Amino acid sequence: MGNPQQAEDGAPPGAPRPSAGPERGAEQGTRARVARLILEHGPITATTLGERLGLTPAAIRRHLDNLMSEGMVEAREHRSRGRRGRGRPARVFVITEAGRDAFVHGYDDLAASALRFLAEKAGPQAVAEFARRQVADLERRYRPLLAEVPPQQRVRLLAEALSNDGYAASAGEAPAPGGGDQLCQHHCPVAHVATEFPELCEAEVEVFARLLGTPVRRLATIAHGDGVCTTHVTPRDLAAADPRPAGAAAGPHGTEKNTRTATHRERATSREGRLSPGGSA
């Protein structure tokens, strides 16, 4: 597994650290809170961070500067949608790959090597089947929870369940025209593996569609370089639909996802040099 860049005391921002004195301990504890808030709610502005943590602008900037120097956080320009505001774009902060590593990934090189071997010996269909089996347990555990609440509450409850499993998820209204809900996952335990094998992401999306009983569409993924895994939940039949049986179709996103899988696998093939470029489908 990769070794994330660590702070000067050797511990990642999300981990408890031994205190070398009251002031130093408080400083490190606050920095860890800043890092976790960026992980769970990024991209986020310094102003919002300061408001949520009760810190002055000078204090929040000091913590951000330290986190950026450690390689845990990076700054980006905010890409607003809709009407453009005047002046300079807002500056937002997101967690880096090193920062995510500090919060512990469940899979890494060994899992990726195993999936490469599976793809070489049995083909991409075997990888897709493996991915579906991996999320089957999640579906079995979540289905009874979501079946007990009205359809309008399922996205929020799904986000809570995912957060309990370490995905740092949140839910809210979708900003895009047409309404619906938006499910955001700010942490992905399999991001490194899913970079090469997007079947893991696709199987997860299929489960979401079945659990919510309505079509969903993945808009962004951490594995593809986005700061957050973002899923749009269509409002169509959301208020009336019950969760579909486990084997039901996940919605009309399959063709788009299969195309993306093939394209991404071609990139992974040329990059890794270990997967045969077969599968022109």
XYZ file of C-alpha atoms in Angstrom:
281
model
C 0.000 0.000 0.000
C 1.105 3.544 -0.633
C 2.596 5.541 2.208
C 0.834 8.898 2.464
C 2.866 11.962 3.201
C 2.566 12.589 6.903
C 2.632 15.566 9.184
C 5.729 16.525 11.096
C 4.767 14.297 14.034
C 4.364 11.269 11.748
C 0.566 10.910 11.967
C -2.002 11.631 9.264
C -4.471 14.459 9.843
C -7.334 12.083 10.625
C -5.435 10.118 13.262
C -4.962 10.968 16.949
C -1.511 12.244 17.818
C 0.442 12.339 21.033
C 0.507 15.808 22.480
C 3.820 17.555 23.080
C 2.128 20.155 25.237
C -1.338 21.720 25.528
C -0.858 24.279 22.758
C 0.720 21.836 20.304
C -1.928 19.213 21.032
C -4.754 21.691 20.469
C -3.172 22.893 17.224
C -2.860 19.355 15.874
C -6.378 18.446 16.947
C -7.821 21.457 15.156
C -5.828 20.687 12.027
C -7.218 17.142 12.048
C -10.751 18.577 12.268
C -10.044 20.861 9.314
C -8.764 17.929 7.243
C -11.764 15.751 8.074
C -14.220 18.535 7.270
C -12.557 19.003 3.868
C -12.721 15.237 3.282
C -16.418 15.052 4.142
C -17.657 18.321 2.629
C -15.100 19.428 0.043
C -14.791 21.289 -2.200
C -15.252 23.888 0.529
C -14.173 27.505 1.004
C -11.972 28.801 3.793
C -14.849 31.008 4.941
C -17.178 28.032 5.332
C -14.488 26.051 7.141
C -13.952 28.897 9.566
C -17.676 29.281 10.217
C -18.223 25.574 10.880
C -15.208 25.230 13.143
C -15.468 28.614 14.854
C -12.019 29.741 13.691
C -10.805 33.173 12.663
C -9.751 33.739 9.018
C -6.108 33.916 10.116
C -6.349 30.645 12.039
C -8.083 28.717 9.267
C -5.565 29.991 6.730
C -2.690 28.842 8.930
C -4.136 25.339 9.130
C -4.831 25.251 5.395
C -1.298 26.394 4.588
C 0.117 23.631 6.790
C -2.135 20.976 5.250
C -1.180 22.103 1.741
C 2.522 22.058 2.585
C 2.066 18.470 3.831
C 0.373 17.526 0.560
C -2.906 16.652 2.279
C -5.043 19.418 0.776
C -5.008 21.409 -2.445
C -6.727 24.616 -3.541
C -8.830 24.959 -6.682
C -10.893 27.644 -8.339
C -14.612 27.215 -7.784
C -16.477 26.452 -11.005
C -19.877 27.978 -10.419
C -22.918 26.905 -12.402
C -25.535 29.357 -13.488
C -25.041 33.092 -13.385
C -21.443 34.191 -13.114
C -20.526 36.360 -10.215
C -18.255 39.352 -10.506
C -14.671 39.425 -9.361
C -12.255 36.557 -8.888
C -13.565 32.983 -8.677
C -13.918 31.608 -5.174
C -11.044 29.473 -3.929
C -12.077 26.070 -2.603
C -10.126 23.306 -0.907
C -10.236 19.562 -1.588
C -8.493 16.551 -0.114
C -5.596 15.082 -2.117
C -4.795 11.436 -2.775
C -2.249 11.555 0.047
C -4.940 12.985 2.286
C -7.334 10.197 1.371
C -4.626 7.632 2.065
C -4.284 9.084 5.547
C -7.893 8.128 6.222
C -7.132 4.485 5.300
C -8.039 2.705 2.070
C -9.478 -0.788 2.308
C -7.940 -2.068 -0.931
C -4.754 -1.342 -2.811
C -2.126 -2.998 -4.970
C -2.974 -6.567 -3.990
C -6.642 -6.176 -4.969
C -5.710 -4.494 -8.250
C -3.263 -7.286 -9.086
C -5.900 -9.912 -8.350
C -8.416 -8.197 -10.627
C -5.839 -7.883 -13.415
C -5.225 -11.607 -13.147
C -8.972 -12.290 -13.220
C -9.421 -10.075 -16.292
C -6.546 -11.748 -18.120
C -7.726 -15.292 -17.357
C -11.516 -14.934 -17.512
C -12.213 -11.643 -19.284
C -13.877 -8.373 -18.258
C -17.210 -10.109 -17.628
C -15.624 -11.923 -14.686
C -14.474 -8.605 -13.225
C -17.999 -7.211 -13.535
C -19.435 -10.286 -11.811
C -16.879 -9.956 -9.022
C -17.856 -6.301 -8.574
C -21.540 -7.211 -8.324
C -20.790 -9.830 -5.685
C -18.761 -7.326 -3.698
C -21.713 -4.940 -3.352
C -24.313 -7.686 -2.855
C -23.728 -7.691 0.900
C -24.195 -3.935 1.019
C -27.518 -4.305 -0.787
C -28.689 -7.041 1.578
C -27.882 -4.928 4.627
C -29.360 -1.676 3.325
C -32.580 -3.001 1.796
C -34.470 -3.591 5.087
C -33.481 -0.117 6.314
C -34.717 1.680 3.217
C -37.894 -0.392 2.949
C -39.050 0.953 6.319
C -39.118 4.633 5.309
C -41.142 6.641 2.750
C -39.535 6.932 -0.708
C -38.778 10.625 -0.137
C -36.457 9.748 2.758
C -34.511 6.933 1.135
C -31.691 9.017 -0.330
C -30.991 10.621 3.037
C -31.112 7.260 4.803
C -28.842 5.708 2.175
C -26.326 8.508 2.778
C -26.425 7.824 6.514
C -25.885 4.100 5.979
C -22.966 4.761 3.629
C -21.419 7.157 6.150
C -21.627 4.477 8.825
C -19.640 2.253 6.453
C -16.933 4.894 6.002
C -18.004 6.610 2.766
C -18.546 10.078 4.341
C -21.761 10.472 2.341
C -24.287 13.290 2.218
C -27.583 13.872 0.425
C -29.463 16.935 -0.787
C -31.491 18.401 -3.592
C -29.875 18.213 -7.019
C -28.776 21.621 -8.358
C -29.425 20.600 -11.960
C -32.655 21.563 -13.754
C -35.329 18.911 -13.479
C -34.979 18.350 -9.766
C -34.244 15.088 -8.064
C -31.735 14.353 -5.349
C -27.969 14.223 -5.247
C -25.974 11.652 -3.310
C -22.343 12.566 -2.596
C -19.660 10.224 -1.279
C -16.608 12.127 -0.072
C -14.526 9.038 0.605
C -14.092 5.836 -1.391
C -12.269 2.887 0.209
C -11.627 1.344 -3.221
C -10.730 4.496 -5.172
C -7.253 3.275 -6.167
C -8.587 -0.003 -7.525
C -11.631 1.600 -9.177
C -9.314 3.909 -11.118
C -8.345 0.881 -13.183
C -11.548 -1.113 -12.737
C -14.625 1.151 -13.020
C -16.809 -1.956 -12.817
C -16.629 -1.473 -9.044
C -18.282 1.936 -9.374
C -20.861 0.698 -11.853
C -21.967 -2.188 -9.643
C -22.433 0.264 -6.797
C -24.601 2.536 -8.936
C -26.773 -0.408 -9.967
C -27.350 -1.220 -6.296
C -28.314 2.389 -5.557
C -30.901 2.303 -8.336
C -32.462 -0.870 -7.004
C -32.476 0.307 -3.403
C -34.030 3.672 -4.259
C -36.462 2.215 -6.780
C -35.708 4.860 -9.379
C -33.075 5.427 -12.097
C -29.817 7.025 -10.986
C -26.845 8.413 -12.886
C -23.239 8.743 -11.742
C -21.995 12.250 -12.525
C -18.497 12.125 -11.035
C -16.173 9.714 -9.247
C -13.141 10.043 -7.028
C -11.561 7.236 -9.040
C -11.648 9.379 -12.191
C -10.074 12.401 -10.505
C -13.131 14.198 -9.156
C -13.197 15.360 -5.568
C -16.460 13.579 -4.784
C -18.430 10.588 -6.089
C -21.672 12.274 -7.148
C -24.851 10.406 -8.087
C -28.009 12.049 -9.421
C -31.264 10.408 -8.339
C -34.084 11.075 -10.764
C -37.374 12.319 -9.271
C -39.375 10.104 -11.633
C -41.632 7.822 -9.549
C -39.517 8.562 -6.482
C -42.530 9.395 -4.334
C -44.417 6.206 -5.162
C -41.913 3.489 -6.001
C -40.947 0.711 -3.618
C -37.457 -0.795 -3.646
C -37.247 -3.221 -6.516
C -36.224 -6.863 -6.106
C -32.505 -7.438 -5.930
C -32.338 -8.743 -9.498
C -34.237 -5.888 -11.134
C -32.740 -3.626 -13.770
C -30.955 -0.586 -12.433
C -32.212 1.957 -14.924
C -31.262 3.406 -18.306
C -27.618 4.143 -17.490
C -26.178 0.784 -18.497
C -25.178 1.568 -22.096
C -23.416 4.765 -21.127
C -21.572 2.995 -18.312
C -20.512 0.066 -20.476
C -19.078 2.464 -23.042
C -17.207 4.320 -20.333
C -15.857 1.042 -18.971
C -14.471 0.012 -22.364
C -12.874 3.408 -22.935
C -11.386 3.498 -19.477
C -10.034 -0.035 -19.797
C -8.237 0.947 -22.995
C -6.554 3.774 -21.114
C -5.639 1.439 -18.262
C -4.254 -1.071 -20.764
C -1.883 1.388 -22.360
C -0.905 2.791 -18.985
C -0.305 -0.477 -17.174
C 0.869 -2.607 -20.068
C -0.524 -5.609 -18.239
C -4.060 -5.959 -19.564
C -4.511 -7.272 -23.075
C -6.382 -4.661 -25.166
C -9.045 -7.184 -26.058
C -12.720 -6.450 -25.932
C -13.434 -4.055 -28.749
C -17.075 -4.212 -27.750
